[in-house]
Amino acid sequence: MDDLEKAILLVYEPGAADPTFRAQAMAFCDHAKADLSALLRLCLDRLHRSSLVPVHFWCLQALHDAVRLRYSSIPPADLPILRSALLSLASDRPLPAASPPFLRNKLAQTLAALIRLEYPSLWPDPFLRILPCLPSADPSSIDMFARLLIALDDDLLSLDYPRSFAEAADATRVKDAMRQQCVPQIVRHWFDVVSLYHSSDTFLVAAALDTMRRYVTWIDIALVANDAFVPLLFELILAPDSIEQLRAAAVGCVLAILQKRMDPRQKVALLRSLPVSLVFADPNLVIKVPYLVTGYAAEVLECCKKLGLTDIDSSSPVELLEEALPSVFYVMQESEEVELGNVVEFLSVYVTTMRTPSQKQAVYLGHILEFIRVQICYDPAYRNNLDIPDKIGREEEDQMGERRKDLLVLFCSICRLAPDVTQHFIQNLLIRALSSSEASVEEVEATFTLFHRLGETVNEEAMRTGSGLLRELVQILLSSQFPCLSHRMVALIYLETVMRFMKFVQDNPQYIPYVLAAFLDQRGIHHPNLNVSRRAGYLFMRAVKLMKSKFVPYLDMILRGLQDTITQFTTSDWCSKNFECSGSEDGSQIFEAIGLLIGMEDVSPEKQSDYVAAFLRPLCQKLNEVLLDSKAQGLEESSGKVLTLQQIIMALNALSKGFNARLATSICPAIGIMFKQALSGVLEILTAFPNIKTLRNKITSFIHRMVDILGGSIFPCLPVVLKQLLMESEPKDMVDFLVLVNQLISKFSTSVESILEEIFPAVASRLIVILSKDAFPSGPGCNTEEVRELQELQRILYTFLHLMANHNLSSVFLAPNCRGYLDALMQLLLLAACSHKDVLLRKLCVQIFMKLIKDWCTNCNVDDKVPGFRSFIIEKFATDCCLYSVLDKSFEFHDANTLLLFGEIVLAQKVMYEKLGSDFIIHFVSKGLQAAHCPHELTEQYYQKLQQANDIKALKSFYQLLVENLRQQQNGSLVFR
């Protein structure tokens, strides 16, 4: 063993040497690679003389790297030696039979790399040198040739991997040369190997077949799809004693032949020539070769798509498809090898090729429906995890949801194609679920899932009339007591299915009692599982919204059925676990449903009053109990008492949604009085615990509802409400506060003037500080939650000011305690009107200025309500907003919203001309247009257009032309004040 061999052993056995020695060994080996000519001779010599596997591998790796990375540096005189030596190692003087596979693979890769670079121009005969030796060669040479072809495919020829342009060009060159020179001999070699060794050397035959499978895609199909090769391949497939490895390899070759791209009529002829029917005749064999069955059927189906399903001539593939389908369905049911996605894709394409299904096709559709049903069933092992969902159950639910997507799309396609077949299938499933004592949770859940999806595909007319079997199916659904409804998953999908067919019930009111029973008994709201009960409450509320007028005759029955649920709601002590598991379905939806029913005009006012009292009284009592207890013992935001109060307020809010101001204040004033009493109790919570955010949010929402239904009678409560809500000055709190104030202004207009005068100083003082010029940083990382809250607050503020201006409340700005904030607000408004990123917000600000001009300015300067406002408008707003801001290149006339803003800016000029007269026009022309170097004739035309009384459209068009003219004149680079 010389120094190089010792160094190589140290390199490949890192744990056997000191790191320093190993580093020296690596350096020694790298040094040996410096001289390419010497390296080639060294490696070829060691490959023949050394008996050490690591040395062989190092030499082959060095040769491989030299060819791949340093080919251009190899001396031309050494290339013939390299070619001859590599060919010799691959054929007549092969590596020892005991050589490990990775050595043989590395040799194959090295030879393939050299062929890629040199064949055929520099090295025309590598295959012609090897092939003559193979018939009489030993198995190791045959194995080596297979590895060479596989390496060439992996590294260059295969289209299964992304290739660069240069690699694709090399692959084309090599393929073309091989087709012309040696492909027939290679195919003959494969045939000989399979014929000679199929009973003696399984590995060798499998390697040859694998190579053939790879190359079929680009060689002449007639070389393999012929009377010699096809029988040989099918002999391996059909023989009862055939080794599975060989059968699988033969199947791979047949699939490659099947999938060869060609004209569809030629493909049909090829498909007919294959004895696949012999496979279909043996169910045991079908299960062993599922990919052959599905692959063959997929190719036949593709031909059907291209040629059509009608049997127009001998090239029609219809009979082939019908022959294959029973085996496809058998594979779908019995085999777990075939990927679900491939099967679903095949079935989807098959379904789309149908127009009006024949009787035989209807049978096939039944097989597909059964396949879908089986595939969407949950694994019984997860039954308990799904009933009371834990992490495992939630993961399984998510995975099944993903698995079901394409399957249910396929199901819906069949529903639309053959509704009678699908409805009959669902009917059988329902009957099976009812008649079998062994119906499982998973089967019943799958049945309702399919029934629910059937409802999605039924058109409105069919749903209304119950066409086909729909009427019978809905009757079974509503009137039967199905097994397994105690399980969460089954109960949820059952209720969703009932809701899906509510439009049928809407036109068939005789089924209403069944629907109400389903929602109100143990299948729905009284279900022991809280998730199911809450979901039932939500779905019942939706049903009430859809059919409330038809539910009124059953109102007493409904309220009796819900009484214990309401009692439980008001007697429960809530904990975070209960609250979280329900999500957005918090139980309050039942109260909304009750309110919607009680609020119907068909119910007499006396009954309405009694019903409201029956539901409001326990809620208010519970609220007062918890409030008294909380006042005595204190209240923390995370406590169960907060959750209880929260639930009661949400229930009150939900109940109120069934009533309007006319009903609560005129038709049945007692209802208004009761809600006002409830509001008083809720406001006590706000007064006692103003800092608990979750309660504040629920209370604010309830106040919004009370404003809608109590009307003016809420006024005595407003000072307390607004005072408490103003205690918090965080941006989000201020947004909630202003939204409420905006509602009051919209509803009551000038009636809230005195209230606004009280709260305006506090609002203005806070917002002027919060929304200062420096409140909105720009640049990367500035789109934070805090900045977004400030932007929302700014938007709500300008909406607030806009509402005040347009509801004749501008006098509030001038009240003695409010006037001190006017200047700062005007500056904020002006800044937003000129440069805010939100164009619609800018439009809002311009409208505010227009309304204030109309309210505060007169044609006579001495009669202005606000000293200094006239000059502010003329000197600031007119020039900065109406001229300079539109001259800026960021003002984009192609944008629809910007054009709306521009229209308001033009209208504002008209208003200023009418109210401010010559003061406005003189300043605007001299300090604005002339400063922007506007030509005199354009200034004159502007003045003329402005004087025209009603032609605002002409003024807008002219002013846009004027602005565009000034932009061109100044290249859009005017720097404004």
PDB file of N, CA and C in Angstrom, residues 582-613:
ATOM      1  N   SER A 582     -67.123  27.369  21.855  1.00  0.00           N
ATOM      2  CA  SER A 582     -68.250  27.713  21.013  1.00  0.00           C
ATOM      3  C   SER A 582     -67.875  28.655  19.882  1.00  0.00           C
ATOM      4  N   GLY A 583     -66.727  29.294  19.966  1.00  0.00           N
ATOM      5  CA  GLY A 583     -66.304  30.217  18.919  1.00  0.00           C
ATOM      6  C   GLY A 583     -67.281  31.368  18.784  1.00  0.00           C
ATOM      7  N   SER A 584     -67.608  31.727  17.537  1.00  0.00           N
ATOM      8  CA  SER A 584     -68.534  32.831  17.302  1.00  0.00           C
ATOM      9  C   SER A 584     -69.971  32.425  17.595  1.00  0.00           C
ATOM     10  N   GLU A 585     -70.224  31.112  17.654  1.00  0.00           N
ATOM     11  CA  GLU A 585     -71.563  30.629  17.998  1.00  0.00           C
ATOM     12  C   GLU A 585     -71.640  30.510  19.512  1.00  0.00           C
ATOM     13  N   ASP A 586     -72.045  31.620  20.123  1.00  0.00           N
ATOM     14  CA  ASP A 586     -71.936  31.734  21.582  1.00  0.00           C
ATOM     15  C   ASP A 586     -73.229  31.428  22.318  1.00  0.00           C
ATOM     16  N   GLY A 587     -74.263  30.999  21.629  1.00  0.00           N
ATOM     17  CA  GLY A 587     -75.535  30.727  22.270  1.00  0.00           C
ATOM     18  C   GLY A 587     -76.516  31.864  22.164  1.00  0.00           C
ATOM     19  N   SER A 588     -76.028  33.064  21.869  1.00  0.00           N
ATOM     20  CA  SER A 588     -76.935  34.210  21.777  1.00  0.00           C
ATOM     21  C   SER A 588     -77.812  34.134  20.537  1.00  0.00           C
ATOM     22  N   GLN A 589     -77.436  33.312  19.557  1.00  0.00           N
ATOM     23  CA  GLN A 589     -78.247  33.222  18.342  1.00  0.00           C
ATOM     24  C   GLN A 589     -79.664  32.713  18.640  1.00  0.00           C
ATOM     25  N   ILE A 590     -79.812  31.924  19.701  1.00  0.00           N
ATOM     26  CA  ILE A 590     -81.155  31.474  20.078  1.00  0.00           C
ATOM     27  C   ILE A 590     -82.010  32.676  20.449  1.00  0.00           C
ATOM     28  N   PHE A 591     -81.419  33.639  21.179  1.00  0.00           N
ATOM     29  CA  PHE A 591     -82.166  34.837  21.565  1.00  0.00           C
ATOM     30  C   PHE A 591     -82.509  35.682  20.338  1.00  0.00           C
ATOM     31  N   GLU A 592     -81.611  35.729  19.375  1.00  0.00           N
ATOM     32  CA  GLU A 592     -81.914  36.467  18.143  1.00  0.00           C
ATOM     33  C   GLU A 592     -83.094  35.829  17.431  1.00  0.00           C
ATOM     34  N   ALA A 593     -83.120  34.503  17.367  1.00  0.00           N
ATOM     35  CA  ALA A 593     -84.242  33.807  16.734  1.00  0.00           C
ATOM     36  C   ALA A 593     -85.547  34.114  17.473  1.00  0.00           C
ATOM     37  N   ILE A 594     -85.488  34.088  18.801  1.00  0.00           N
ATOM     38  CA  ILE A 594     -86.683  34.384  19.600  1.00  0.00           C
ATOM     39  C   ILE A 594     -87.157  35.811  19.328  1.00  0.00           C
ATOM     40  N   GLY A 595     -86.200  36.758  19.338  1.00  0.00           N
ATOM     41  CA  GLY A 595     -86.564  38.148  19.090  1.00  0.00           C
ATOM     42  C   GLY A 595     -87.190  38.342  17.715  1.00  0.00           C
ATOM     43  N   LEU A 596     -86.632  37.688  16.709  1.00  0.00           N
ATOM     44  CA  LEU A 596     -87.171  37.825  15.359  1.00  0.00           C
ATOM     45  C   LEU A 596     -88.601  37.308  15.278  1.00  0.00           C
ATOM     46  N   LEU A 597     -88.907  36.229  15.998  1.00  0.00           N
ATOM     47  CA  LEU A 597     -90.262  35.667  15.976  1.00  0.00           C
ATOM     48  C   LEU A 597     -91.235  36.532  16.763  1.00  0.00           C
ATOM     49  N   ILE A 598     -90.813  36.959  17.950  1.00  0.00           N
ATOM     50  CA  ILE A 598     -91.701  37.787  18.771  1.00  0.00           C
ATOM     51  C   ILE A 598     -91.978  39.121  18.091  1.00  0.00           C
ATOM     52  N   GLY A 599     -91.002  39.644  17.373  1.00  0.00           N
ATOM     53  CA  GLY A 599     -91.161  40.962  16.742  1.00  0.00           C
ATOM     54  C   GLY A 599     -92.009  40.959  15.487  1.00  0.00           C
ATOM     55  N   MET A 600     -92.515  39.807  15.059  1.00  0.00           N
ATOM     56  CA  MET A 600     -93.364  39.763  13.870  1.00  0.00           C
ATOM     57  C   MET A 600     -94.693  40.473  14.121  1.00  0.00           C
ATOM     58  N   GLU A 601     -95.200  41.175  13.119  1.00  0.00           N
ATOM     59  CA  GLU A 601     -96.448  41.933  13.270  1.00  0.00           C
ATOM     60  C   GLU A 601     -97.643  41.015  13.484  1.00  0.00           C
ATOM     61  N   ASP A 602     -97.502  39.732  13.084  1.00  0.00           N
ATOM     62  CA  ASP A 602     -98.610  38.789  13.269  1.00  0.00           C
ATOM     63  C   ASP A 602     -98.854  38.453  14.732  1.00  0.00           C
ATOM     64  N   VAL A 603     -97.910  38.778  15.604  1.00  0.00           N
ATOM     65  CA  VAL A 603     -98.059  38.513  17.043  1.00  0.00           C
ATOM     66  C   VAL A 603     -98.694  39.738  17.670  1.00  0.00           C
ATOM     67  N   SER A 604     -99.699  39.533  18.505  1.00  0.00           N
ATOM     68  CA  SER A 604    -100.396  40.673  19.118  1.00  0.00           C
ATOM     69  C   SER A 604     -99.475  41.406  20.085  1.00  0.00           C
ATOM     70  N   PRO A 605     -99.656  42.733  20.243  1.00  0.00           N
ATOM     71  CA  PRO A 605     -98.799  43.505  21.168  1.00  0.00           C
ATOM     72  C   PRO A 605     -98.808  42.955  22.587  1.00  0.00           C
ATOM     73  N   GLU A 606     -99.989  42.457  23.045  1.00  0.00           N
ATOM     74  CA  GLU A 606    -100.064  41.924  24.413  1.00  0.00           C
ATOM     75  C   GLU A 606     -99.151  40.704  24.553  1.00  0.00           C
ATOM     76  N   LYS A 607     -99.231  39.813  23.561  1.00  0.00           N
ATOM     77  CA  LYS A 607     -98.375  38.630  23.612  1.00  0.00           C
ATOM     78  C   LYS A 607     -96.906  39.013  23.466  1.00  0.00           C
ATOM     79  N   GLN A 608     -96.627  39.969  22.596  1.00  0.00           N
ATOM     80  CA  GLN A 608     -95.238  40.414  22.415  1.00  0.00           C
ATOM     81  C   GLN A 608     -94.662  40.906  23.731  1.00  0.00           C
ATOM     82  N   SER A 609     -95.457  41.702  24.436  1.00  0.00           N
ATOM     83  CA  SER A 609     -95.001  42.240  25.718  1.00  0.00           C
ATOM     84  C   SER A 609     -94.746  41.123  26.727  1.00  0.00           C
ATOM     85  N   ASP A 610     -95.675  40.146  26.773  1.00  0.00           N
ATOM     86  CA  ASP A 610     -95.520  39.037  27.721  1.00  0.00           C
ATOM     87  C   ASP A 610     -94.286  38.195  27.384  1.00  0.00           C
ATOM     88  N   TYR A 611     -94.120  37.920  26.081  1.00  0.00           N
ATOM     89  CA  TYR A 611     -92.976  37.111  25.673  1.00  0.00           C
ATOM     90  C   TYR A 611     -91.662  37.811  26.009  1.00  0.00           C
ATOM     91  N   VAL A 612     -91.584  39.105  25.692  1.00  0.00           N
ATOM     92  CA  VAL A 612     -90.342  39.839  25.961  1.00  0.00           C
ATOM     93  C   VAL A 612     -90.045  39.840  27.443  1.00  0.00           C
ATOM     94  N   ALA A 613     -91.075  40.054  28.228  1.00  0.00           N
ATOM     95  CA  ALA A 613     -90.879  40.057  29.683  1.00  0.00           C
ATOM     96  C   ALA A 613     -90.363  38.695  30.153  1.00  0.00           C
TER      97      ALA A 613
END
